[in-house]
mmCIF file of C-alpha atoms in Angstrom:
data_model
loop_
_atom_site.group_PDB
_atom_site.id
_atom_site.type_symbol
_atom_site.label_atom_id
_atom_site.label_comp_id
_atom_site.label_asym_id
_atom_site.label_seq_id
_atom_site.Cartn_x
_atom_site.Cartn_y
_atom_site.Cartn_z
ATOM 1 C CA UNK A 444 -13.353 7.086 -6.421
ATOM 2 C CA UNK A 445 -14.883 10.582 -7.374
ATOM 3 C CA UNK A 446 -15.110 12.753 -10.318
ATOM 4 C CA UNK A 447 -11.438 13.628 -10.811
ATOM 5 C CA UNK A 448 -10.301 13.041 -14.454
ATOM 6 C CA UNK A 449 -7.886 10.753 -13.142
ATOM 7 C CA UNK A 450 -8.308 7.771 -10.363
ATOM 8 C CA UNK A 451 -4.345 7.753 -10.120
ATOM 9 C CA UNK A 452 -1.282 10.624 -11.061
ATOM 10 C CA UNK A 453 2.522 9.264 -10.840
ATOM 11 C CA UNK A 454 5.666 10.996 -11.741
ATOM 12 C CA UNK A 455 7.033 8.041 -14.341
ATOM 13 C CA UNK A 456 10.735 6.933 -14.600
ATOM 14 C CA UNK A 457 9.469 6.562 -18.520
ATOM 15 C CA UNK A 458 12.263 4.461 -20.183
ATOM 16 C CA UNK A 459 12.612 2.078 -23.321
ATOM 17 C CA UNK A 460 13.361 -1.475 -21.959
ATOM 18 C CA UNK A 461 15.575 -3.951 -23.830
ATOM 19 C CA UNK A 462 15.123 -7.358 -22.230
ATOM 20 C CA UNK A 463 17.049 -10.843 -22.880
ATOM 21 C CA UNK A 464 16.568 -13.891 -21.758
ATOM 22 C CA UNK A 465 19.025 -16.750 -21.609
ATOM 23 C CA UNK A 466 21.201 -19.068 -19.334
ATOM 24 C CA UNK A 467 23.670 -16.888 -19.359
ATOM 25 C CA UNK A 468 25.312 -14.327 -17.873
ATOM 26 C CA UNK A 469 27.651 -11.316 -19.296
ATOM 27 C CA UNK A 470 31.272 -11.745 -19.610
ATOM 28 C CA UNK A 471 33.911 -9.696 -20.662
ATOM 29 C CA UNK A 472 37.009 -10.756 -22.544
ATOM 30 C CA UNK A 473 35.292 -10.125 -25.922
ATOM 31 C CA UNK A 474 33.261 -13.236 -25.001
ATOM 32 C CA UNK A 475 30.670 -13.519 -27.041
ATOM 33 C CA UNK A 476 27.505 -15.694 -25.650
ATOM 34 C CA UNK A 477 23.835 -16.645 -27.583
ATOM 35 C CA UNK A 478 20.565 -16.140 -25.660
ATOM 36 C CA UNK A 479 17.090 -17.413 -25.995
ATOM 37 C CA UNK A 480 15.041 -14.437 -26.703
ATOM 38 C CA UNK A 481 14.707 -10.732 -26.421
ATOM 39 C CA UNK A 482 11.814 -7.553 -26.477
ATOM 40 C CA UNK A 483 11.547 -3.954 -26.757
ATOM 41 C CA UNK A 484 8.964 -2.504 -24.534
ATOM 42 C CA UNK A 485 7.851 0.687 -22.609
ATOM 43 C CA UNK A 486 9.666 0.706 -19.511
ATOM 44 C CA UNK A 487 10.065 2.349 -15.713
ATOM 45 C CA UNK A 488 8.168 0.851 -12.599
ATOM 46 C CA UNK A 489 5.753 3.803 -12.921
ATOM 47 C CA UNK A 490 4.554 3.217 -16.848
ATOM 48 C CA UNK A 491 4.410 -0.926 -16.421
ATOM 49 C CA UNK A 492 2.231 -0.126 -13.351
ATOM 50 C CA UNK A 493 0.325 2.487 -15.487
ATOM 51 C CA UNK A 494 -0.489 0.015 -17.995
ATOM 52 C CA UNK A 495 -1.461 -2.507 -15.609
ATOM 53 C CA UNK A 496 -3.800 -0.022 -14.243
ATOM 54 C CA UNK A 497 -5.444 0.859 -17.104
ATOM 55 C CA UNK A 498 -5.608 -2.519 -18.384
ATOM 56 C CA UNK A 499 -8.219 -3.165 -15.207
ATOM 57 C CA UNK A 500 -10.256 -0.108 -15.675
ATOM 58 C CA UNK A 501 -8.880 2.435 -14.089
ATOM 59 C CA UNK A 502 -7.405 6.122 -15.372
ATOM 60 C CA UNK A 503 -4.273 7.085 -14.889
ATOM 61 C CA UNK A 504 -1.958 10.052 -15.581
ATOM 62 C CA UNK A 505 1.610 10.084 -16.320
ATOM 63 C CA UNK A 506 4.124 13.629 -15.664
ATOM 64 C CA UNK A 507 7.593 12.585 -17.896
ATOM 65 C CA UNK A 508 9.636 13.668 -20.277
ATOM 66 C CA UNK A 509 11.035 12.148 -22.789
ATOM 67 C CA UNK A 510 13.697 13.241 -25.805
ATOM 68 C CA UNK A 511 12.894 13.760 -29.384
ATOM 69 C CA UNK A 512 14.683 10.714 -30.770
ATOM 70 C CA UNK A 513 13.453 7.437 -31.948
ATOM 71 C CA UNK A 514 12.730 5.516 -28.548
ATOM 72 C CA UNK A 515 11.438 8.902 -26.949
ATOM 73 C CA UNK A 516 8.230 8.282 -30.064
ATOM 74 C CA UNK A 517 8.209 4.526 -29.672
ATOM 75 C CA UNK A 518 6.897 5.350 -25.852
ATOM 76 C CA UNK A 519 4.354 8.040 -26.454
ATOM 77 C CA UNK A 520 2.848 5.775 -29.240
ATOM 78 C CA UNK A 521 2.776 2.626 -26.684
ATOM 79 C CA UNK A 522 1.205 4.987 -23.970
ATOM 80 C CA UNK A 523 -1.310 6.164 -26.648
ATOM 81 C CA UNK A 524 -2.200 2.382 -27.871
ATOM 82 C CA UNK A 525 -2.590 1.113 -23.824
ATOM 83 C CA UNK A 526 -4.971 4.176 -24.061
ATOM 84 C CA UNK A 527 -2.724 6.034 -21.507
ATOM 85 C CA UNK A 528 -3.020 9.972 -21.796
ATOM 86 C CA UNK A 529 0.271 11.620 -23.119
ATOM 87 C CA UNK A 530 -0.772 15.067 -22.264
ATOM 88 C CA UNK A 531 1.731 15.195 -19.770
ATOM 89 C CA UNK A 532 4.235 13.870 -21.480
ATOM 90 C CA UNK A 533 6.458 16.128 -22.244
ATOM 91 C CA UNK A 534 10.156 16.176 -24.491
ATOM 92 C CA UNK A 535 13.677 17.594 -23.493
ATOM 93 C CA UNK A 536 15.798 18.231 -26.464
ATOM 94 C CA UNK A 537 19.353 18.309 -24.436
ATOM 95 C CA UNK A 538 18.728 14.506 -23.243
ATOM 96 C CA UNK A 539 18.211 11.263 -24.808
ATOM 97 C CA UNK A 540 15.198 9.319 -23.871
ATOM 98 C CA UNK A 541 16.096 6.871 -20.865
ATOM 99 C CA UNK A 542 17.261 3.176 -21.222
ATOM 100 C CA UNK A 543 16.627 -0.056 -18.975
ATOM 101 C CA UNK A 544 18.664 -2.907 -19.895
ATOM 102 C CA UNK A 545 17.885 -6.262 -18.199
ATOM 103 C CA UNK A 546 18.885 -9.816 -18.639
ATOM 104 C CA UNK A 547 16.849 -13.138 -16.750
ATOM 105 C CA UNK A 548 18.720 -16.027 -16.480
ATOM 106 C CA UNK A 549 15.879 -17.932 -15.384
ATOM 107 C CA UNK A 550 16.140 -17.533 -11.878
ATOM 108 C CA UNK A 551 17.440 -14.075 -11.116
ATOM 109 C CA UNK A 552 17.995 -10.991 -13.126
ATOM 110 C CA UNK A 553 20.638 -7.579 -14.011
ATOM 111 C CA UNK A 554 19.830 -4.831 -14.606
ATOM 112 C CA UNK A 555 20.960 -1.508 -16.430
ATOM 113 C CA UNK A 556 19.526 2.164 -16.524
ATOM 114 C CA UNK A 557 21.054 5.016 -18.448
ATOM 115 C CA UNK A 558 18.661 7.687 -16.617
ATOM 116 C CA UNK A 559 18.334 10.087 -19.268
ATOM 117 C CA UNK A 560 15.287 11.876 -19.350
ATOM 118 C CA UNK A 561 14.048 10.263 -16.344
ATOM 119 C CA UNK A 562 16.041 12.400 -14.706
ATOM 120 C CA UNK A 563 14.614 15.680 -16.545
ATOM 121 C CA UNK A 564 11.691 15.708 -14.651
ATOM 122 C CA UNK A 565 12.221 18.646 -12.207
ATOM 123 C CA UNK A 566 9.856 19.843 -8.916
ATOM 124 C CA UNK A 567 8.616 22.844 -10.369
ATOM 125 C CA UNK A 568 7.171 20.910 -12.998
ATOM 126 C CA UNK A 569 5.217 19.645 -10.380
ATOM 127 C CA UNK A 570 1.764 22.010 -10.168
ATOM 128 C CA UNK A 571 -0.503 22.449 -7.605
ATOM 129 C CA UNK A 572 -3.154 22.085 -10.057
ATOM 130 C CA UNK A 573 -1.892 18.681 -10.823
ATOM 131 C CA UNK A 574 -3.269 17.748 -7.219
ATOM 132 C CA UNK A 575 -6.959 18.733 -8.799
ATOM 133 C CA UNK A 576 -6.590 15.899 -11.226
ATOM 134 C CA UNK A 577 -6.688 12.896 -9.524
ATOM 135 C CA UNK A 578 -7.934 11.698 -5.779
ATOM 136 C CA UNK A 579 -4.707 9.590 -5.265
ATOM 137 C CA UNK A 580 -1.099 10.100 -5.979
ATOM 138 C CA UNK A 581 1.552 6.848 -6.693
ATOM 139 C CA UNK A 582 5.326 7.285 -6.063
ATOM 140 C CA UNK A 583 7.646 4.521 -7.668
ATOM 141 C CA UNK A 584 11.006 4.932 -8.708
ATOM 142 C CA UNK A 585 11.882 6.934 -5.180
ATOM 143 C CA UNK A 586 15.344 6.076 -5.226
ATOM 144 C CA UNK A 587 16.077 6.492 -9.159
ATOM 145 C CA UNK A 588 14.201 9.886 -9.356
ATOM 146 C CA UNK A 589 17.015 11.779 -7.260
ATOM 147 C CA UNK A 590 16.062 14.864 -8.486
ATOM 148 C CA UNK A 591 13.117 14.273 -6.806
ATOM 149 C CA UNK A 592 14.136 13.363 -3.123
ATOM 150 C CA UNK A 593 14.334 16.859 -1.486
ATOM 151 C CA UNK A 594 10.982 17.736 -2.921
ATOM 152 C CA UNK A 595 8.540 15.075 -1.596
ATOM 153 C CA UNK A 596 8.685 16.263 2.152
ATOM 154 C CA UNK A 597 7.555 19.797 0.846
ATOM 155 C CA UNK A 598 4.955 18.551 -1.629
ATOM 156 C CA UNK A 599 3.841 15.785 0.557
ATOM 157 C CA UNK A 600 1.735 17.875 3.076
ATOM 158 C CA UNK A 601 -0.171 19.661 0.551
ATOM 159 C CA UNK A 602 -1.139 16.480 -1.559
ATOM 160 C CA UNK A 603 -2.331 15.166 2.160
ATOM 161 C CA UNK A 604 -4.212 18.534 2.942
ATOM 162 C CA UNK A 605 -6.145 17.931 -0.368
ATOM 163 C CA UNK A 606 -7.914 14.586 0.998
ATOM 164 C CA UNK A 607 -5.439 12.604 -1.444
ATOM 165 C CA UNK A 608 -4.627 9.488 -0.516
ATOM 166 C CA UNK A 609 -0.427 7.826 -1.488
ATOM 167 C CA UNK A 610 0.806 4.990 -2.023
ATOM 168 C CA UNK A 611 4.582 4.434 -2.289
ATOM 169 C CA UNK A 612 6.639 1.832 -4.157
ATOM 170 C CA UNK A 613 10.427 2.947 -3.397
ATOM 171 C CA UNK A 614 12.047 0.097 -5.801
ATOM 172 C CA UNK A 615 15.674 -0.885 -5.665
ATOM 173 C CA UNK A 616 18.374 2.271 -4.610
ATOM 174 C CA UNK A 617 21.301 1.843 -6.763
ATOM 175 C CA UNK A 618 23.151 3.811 -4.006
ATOM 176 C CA UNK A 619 21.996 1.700 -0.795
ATOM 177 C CA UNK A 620 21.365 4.969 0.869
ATOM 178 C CA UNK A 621 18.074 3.269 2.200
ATOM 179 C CA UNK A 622 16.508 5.214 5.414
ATOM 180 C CA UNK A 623 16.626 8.434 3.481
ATOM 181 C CA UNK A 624 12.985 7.544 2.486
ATOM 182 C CA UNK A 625 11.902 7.051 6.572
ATOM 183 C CA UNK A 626 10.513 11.058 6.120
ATOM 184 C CA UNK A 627 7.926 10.802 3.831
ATOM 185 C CA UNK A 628 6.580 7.734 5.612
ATOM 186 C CA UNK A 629 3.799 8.924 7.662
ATOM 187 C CA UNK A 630 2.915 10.570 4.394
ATOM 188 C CA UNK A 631 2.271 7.450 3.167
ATOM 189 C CA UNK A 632 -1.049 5.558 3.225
ATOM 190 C CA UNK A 633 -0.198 2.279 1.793
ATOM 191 C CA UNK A 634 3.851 1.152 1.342
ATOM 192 C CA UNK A 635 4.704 -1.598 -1.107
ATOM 193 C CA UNK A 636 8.164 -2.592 -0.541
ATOM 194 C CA UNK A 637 9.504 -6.092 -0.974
ATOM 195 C CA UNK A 638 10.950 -8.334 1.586
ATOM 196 C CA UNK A 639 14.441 -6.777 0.386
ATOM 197 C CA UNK A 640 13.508 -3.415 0.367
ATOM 198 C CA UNK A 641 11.315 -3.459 3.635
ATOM 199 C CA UNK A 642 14.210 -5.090 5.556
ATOM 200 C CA UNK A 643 16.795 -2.334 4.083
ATOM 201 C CA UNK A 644 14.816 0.478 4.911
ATOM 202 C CA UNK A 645 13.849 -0.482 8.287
ATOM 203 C CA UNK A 646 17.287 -1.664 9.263
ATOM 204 C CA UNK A 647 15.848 -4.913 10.585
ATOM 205 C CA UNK A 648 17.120 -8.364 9.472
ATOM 206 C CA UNK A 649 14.043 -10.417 10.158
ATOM 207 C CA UNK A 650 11.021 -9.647 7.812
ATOM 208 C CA UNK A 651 8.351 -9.125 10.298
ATOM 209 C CA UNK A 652 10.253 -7.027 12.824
ATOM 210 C CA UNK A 653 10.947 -4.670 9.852
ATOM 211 C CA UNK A 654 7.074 -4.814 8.430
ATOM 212 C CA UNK A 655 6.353 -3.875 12.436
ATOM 213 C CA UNK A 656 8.690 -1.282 12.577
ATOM 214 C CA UNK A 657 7.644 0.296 8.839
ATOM 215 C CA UNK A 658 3.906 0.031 10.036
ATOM 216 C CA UNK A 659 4.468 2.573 12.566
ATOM 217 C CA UNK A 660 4.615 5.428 10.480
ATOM 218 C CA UNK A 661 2.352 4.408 7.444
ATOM 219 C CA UNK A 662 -0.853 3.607 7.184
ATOM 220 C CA UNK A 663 -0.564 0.259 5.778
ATOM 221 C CA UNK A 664 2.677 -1.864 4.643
ATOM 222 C CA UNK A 665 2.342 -4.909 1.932
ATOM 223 C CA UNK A 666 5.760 -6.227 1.637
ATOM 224 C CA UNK A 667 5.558 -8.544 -1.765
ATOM 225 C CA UNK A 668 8.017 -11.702 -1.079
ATOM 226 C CA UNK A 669 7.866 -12.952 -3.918
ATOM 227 C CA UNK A 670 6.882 -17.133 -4.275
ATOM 228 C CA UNK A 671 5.442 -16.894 -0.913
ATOM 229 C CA UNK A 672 2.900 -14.096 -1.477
ATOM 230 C CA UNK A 673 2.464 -11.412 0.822
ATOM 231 C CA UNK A 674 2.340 -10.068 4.280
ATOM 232 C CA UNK A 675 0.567 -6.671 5.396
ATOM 233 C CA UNK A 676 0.971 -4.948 8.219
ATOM 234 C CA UNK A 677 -1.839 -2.577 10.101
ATOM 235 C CA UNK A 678 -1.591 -1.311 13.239
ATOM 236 C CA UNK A 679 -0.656 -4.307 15.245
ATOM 237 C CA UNK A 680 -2.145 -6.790 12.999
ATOM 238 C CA UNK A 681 -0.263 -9.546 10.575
ATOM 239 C CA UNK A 682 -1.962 -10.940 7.979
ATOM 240 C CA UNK A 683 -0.014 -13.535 5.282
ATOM 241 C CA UNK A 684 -1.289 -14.299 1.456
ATOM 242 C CA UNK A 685 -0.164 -16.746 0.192
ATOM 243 C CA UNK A 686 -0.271 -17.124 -3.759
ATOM 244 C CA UNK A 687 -3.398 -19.494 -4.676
ATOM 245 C CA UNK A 688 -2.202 -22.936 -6.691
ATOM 246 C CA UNK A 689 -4.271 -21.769 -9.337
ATOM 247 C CA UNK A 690 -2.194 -19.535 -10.417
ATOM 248 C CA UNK A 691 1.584 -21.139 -10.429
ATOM 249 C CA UNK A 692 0.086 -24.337 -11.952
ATOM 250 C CA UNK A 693 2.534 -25.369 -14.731
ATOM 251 C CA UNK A 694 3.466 -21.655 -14.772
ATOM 252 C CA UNK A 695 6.439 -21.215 -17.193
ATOM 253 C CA UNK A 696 8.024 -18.000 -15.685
ATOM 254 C CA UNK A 697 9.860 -16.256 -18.736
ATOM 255 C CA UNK A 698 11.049 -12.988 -17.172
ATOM 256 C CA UNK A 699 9.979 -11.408 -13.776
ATOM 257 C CA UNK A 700 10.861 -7.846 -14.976
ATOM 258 C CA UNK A 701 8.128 -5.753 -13.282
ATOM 259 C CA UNK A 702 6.393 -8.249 -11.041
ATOM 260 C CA UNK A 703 6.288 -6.201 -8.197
ATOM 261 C CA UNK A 704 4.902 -2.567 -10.104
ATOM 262 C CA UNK A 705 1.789 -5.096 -11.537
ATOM 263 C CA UNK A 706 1.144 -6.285 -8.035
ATOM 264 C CA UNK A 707 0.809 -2.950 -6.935
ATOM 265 C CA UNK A 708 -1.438 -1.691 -9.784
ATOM 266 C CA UNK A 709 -3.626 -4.834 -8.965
ATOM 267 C CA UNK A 710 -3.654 -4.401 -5.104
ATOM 268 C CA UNK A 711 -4.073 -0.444 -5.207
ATOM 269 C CA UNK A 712 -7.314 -0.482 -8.105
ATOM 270 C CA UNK A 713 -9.422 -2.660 -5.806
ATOM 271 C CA UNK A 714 -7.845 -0.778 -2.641
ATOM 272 C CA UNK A 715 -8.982 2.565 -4.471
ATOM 273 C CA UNK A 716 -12.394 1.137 -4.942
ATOM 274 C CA UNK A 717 -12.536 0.196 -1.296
ATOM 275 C CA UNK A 718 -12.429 -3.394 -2.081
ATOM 276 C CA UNK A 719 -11.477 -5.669 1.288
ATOM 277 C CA UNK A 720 -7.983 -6.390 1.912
ATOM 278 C CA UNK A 721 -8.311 -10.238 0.942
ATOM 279 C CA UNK A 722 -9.528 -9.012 -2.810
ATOM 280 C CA UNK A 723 -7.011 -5.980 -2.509
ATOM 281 C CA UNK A 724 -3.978 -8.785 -2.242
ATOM 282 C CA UNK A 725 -5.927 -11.554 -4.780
ATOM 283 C CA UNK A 726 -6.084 -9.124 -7.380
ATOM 284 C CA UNK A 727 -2.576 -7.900 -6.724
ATOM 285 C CA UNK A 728 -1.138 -11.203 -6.794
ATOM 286 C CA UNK A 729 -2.989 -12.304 -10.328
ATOM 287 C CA UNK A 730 -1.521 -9.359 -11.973
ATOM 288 C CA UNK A 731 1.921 -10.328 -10.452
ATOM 289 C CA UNK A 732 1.727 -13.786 -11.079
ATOM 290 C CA UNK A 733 0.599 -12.899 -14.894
ATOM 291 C CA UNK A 734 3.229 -10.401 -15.620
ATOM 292 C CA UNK A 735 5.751 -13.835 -15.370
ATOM 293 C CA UNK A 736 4.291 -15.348 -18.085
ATOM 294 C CA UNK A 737 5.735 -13.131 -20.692
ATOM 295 C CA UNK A 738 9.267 -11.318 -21.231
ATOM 296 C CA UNK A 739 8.969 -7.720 -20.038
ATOM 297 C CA UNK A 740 6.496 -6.021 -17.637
ATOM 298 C CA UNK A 741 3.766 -5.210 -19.799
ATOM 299 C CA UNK A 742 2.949 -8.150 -22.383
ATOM 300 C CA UNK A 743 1.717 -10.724 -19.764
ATOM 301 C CA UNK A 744 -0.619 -8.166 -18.229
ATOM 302 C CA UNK A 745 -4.028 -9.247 -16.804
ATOM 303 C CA UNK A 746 -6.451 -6.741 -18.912
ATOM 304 C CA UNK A 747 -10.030 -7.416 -17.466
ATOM 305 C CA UNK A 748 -11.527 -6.385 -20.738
ATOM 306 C CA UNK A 749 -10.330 -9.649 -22.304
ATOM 307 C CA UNK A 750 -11.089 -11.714 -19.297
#
C-alpha cells in the first residue's frame, strides 16, 4: 500500500438494517407469528465490508448519501464510532434514508430493501480526484446501484490508467438480469462472487466450468461457497480452501447476514498488503466465519485490535 489517505474507496449502498431471527417465516392473513430476537445496525454490503476493513487496520472511504431523518443520523454516528470517515457522506433531503429488512430462519434467509438514498448516489458525483485518494477501488452492490450500471464501463478505464487496482463483489440482482456485469470484467482484478452468483453470471451450471469461464476476463475469481470454503481461479489454475475445524467448532450460527462482504474485506486487506493467496483466503474465511456468530453483519466482526 502507498501514501494515499485511503487503502480502499467504495461507492456504499448505505442502509439501516432491521434483522429478526426466528423459526419462522412471514405469512399473510393477518397472521401474527413471535420470533427469537432482533437488531438495528448499519447496513449495505459496502458499509459491513467497510467496517470489517477497518476493524483489521486498514482505511477506508465511503461516497453515500443519506436523508436527514432519524436512521440517515443513526448511520453517520455508527460510521463515526467504527472510526469510518463521513466526509463523503453526504444527505439528500427529497429521499428517505434506505432500508434492509431481513429475517434468518436458521438455515436460510429474506430479504427486503426500500432503496432510498442508495439510489441518490449519481455518476457525476463521482470525481476524478476521488481516484487520488486511495490505490484501490471496491464495487459491491453492482446490481442494486442501477443508477450506477452505465457508468462503470466509462469510469473503469481511467481508475485502471491510474495504477488502481478493483475488486468486485456484484451481490444478489433482484432483476436476474445477470451477464450485464460480463463488461466491466476485464476491469476487474479480483471477482468475489458466490457459487450462486458465479454460476448466474457465467451461464454455466457446474461451479468450476463457470469459475473457468469468469477467470478469463479477470484477473483473479474467489467464488465463496459457503460451508465448503472457497475456490479461486487464476489463469488455468484451481485451488480449493476449505474452512479450518477451528473455526466451525461448536459454532452457533445466529444470522449469516453479510458473510460474504466480511470475507471479502478479510481476503482483499491481506491481498492489498501482498499477503500469499493461502493467508489472503485464511483471513477471509475468519472474518466470514465470525460475522455468523452474531445477528447482523457487523457485531460478530473479527477486529484485530482486540485479538
Amino acid at each position: 500500500m502507498d501514501n494515499k489517505q485511503f487503502d480502499a474507496f467504495i461507492v456504499a449502498d448505505l442502509c439501516i438494517d432491521l434483522l429478526f431471527t426466528g423459526t419462522v417465516r412471514p405469512k399473510y392473513g393477518q397472521a401474527e407469528q413471535l420470533i427469537d430476537d432482533y437488531t438495528i445496525d448499519l447496513g449495505g454490503s459496502a458499509a459491513i465490508f467497510a467496517a470489517q476493513f477497518a476493524k483489521l487496520g486498514g482505511k477506508i472511504g465511503l461516497l453515500a448519501k443519506v436523508a436527514e431523518d432519524l436512521f440517515g443520523n443513526m448511520l453517520k454516528d455508527k460510521l463515526k464510532s467504527l472510526g469510518i470517515s463521513t466526509t463523503y457522506i453526504s444527505t439528500d433531503p427529497s429521499r428517505k434514508t434506505s432500508v434492509g429488512i431481513g429475517l434468518f430462519d436458521g438455515k436460510d434467509r429474506a430479504m427486503l430493501t426500500y432503496t432510498g438514498t442508495m439510489l441518490a448516489t449519481q455518476p457525476e458525483d463521482i470525481h476524478k480526484n476521488h481516484l487520488n485518494l486511495t490505490s484501490h477501488w471496491h464495487i459491491a452492490s453492482y446490481y442494486l446501484l442501477t443508477q450506477l450500471r452505465s457508468f462503470w464501463p466509462e469510469f473503469l478505464p481511467q481508475l485502471k490508467k491510474q495504477g488502481i487496482s478493483l475488486s468486485l463483489d456484484t451481490n444478489w440482482d433482484p432483476e436476474e438480469d445477470w451477464q450485464q456485469v460480463q463488461e466491466i470484467l476485464p476491469f476487474v482484478d479480483v471477482f468475489l462472487p458466490n457459487e450462486a452468483e458465479a454460476r448466474y453470471i457465467s451461464g454455466k451450471n457446474d461451479l468450476l466450468e463457470s469459475g473457468k469461464y469468469l477467470a478469463q476476463y479477470c484477473g483473479m475469481v474467489v467464488v465463496k461457497c459457503g460451508a465448503d470454503g472457497a475456490i479461486v481461479f487464476r489463469n488455468d489454475e484451481i485451488q480449493s480452501f476449505a474452512i479450518p475445524a477451528e473455526l466451525t467448532e461448536n459454532l452457533q450460527i445466529a444470522d449469516t447476514t453479510g458473510a460474504g462482504d466480511n470475507f471479502d474485506a478479510g481476503f482483499l486487506r491481506n491481498w492489498l498488503l501482498g499477503k500469499s493467496l493461502e493467508e489472503c483466503i485464511h483471513l477471509g474465511i475468519r472474518c466470514g466465519t465470525a460475522s455468523l456468530k452474531a445477528i447482523g453483519g457487523i457485531e460478530g466482526q473479527l477486529n484485530l485490535a482486540q485479538g
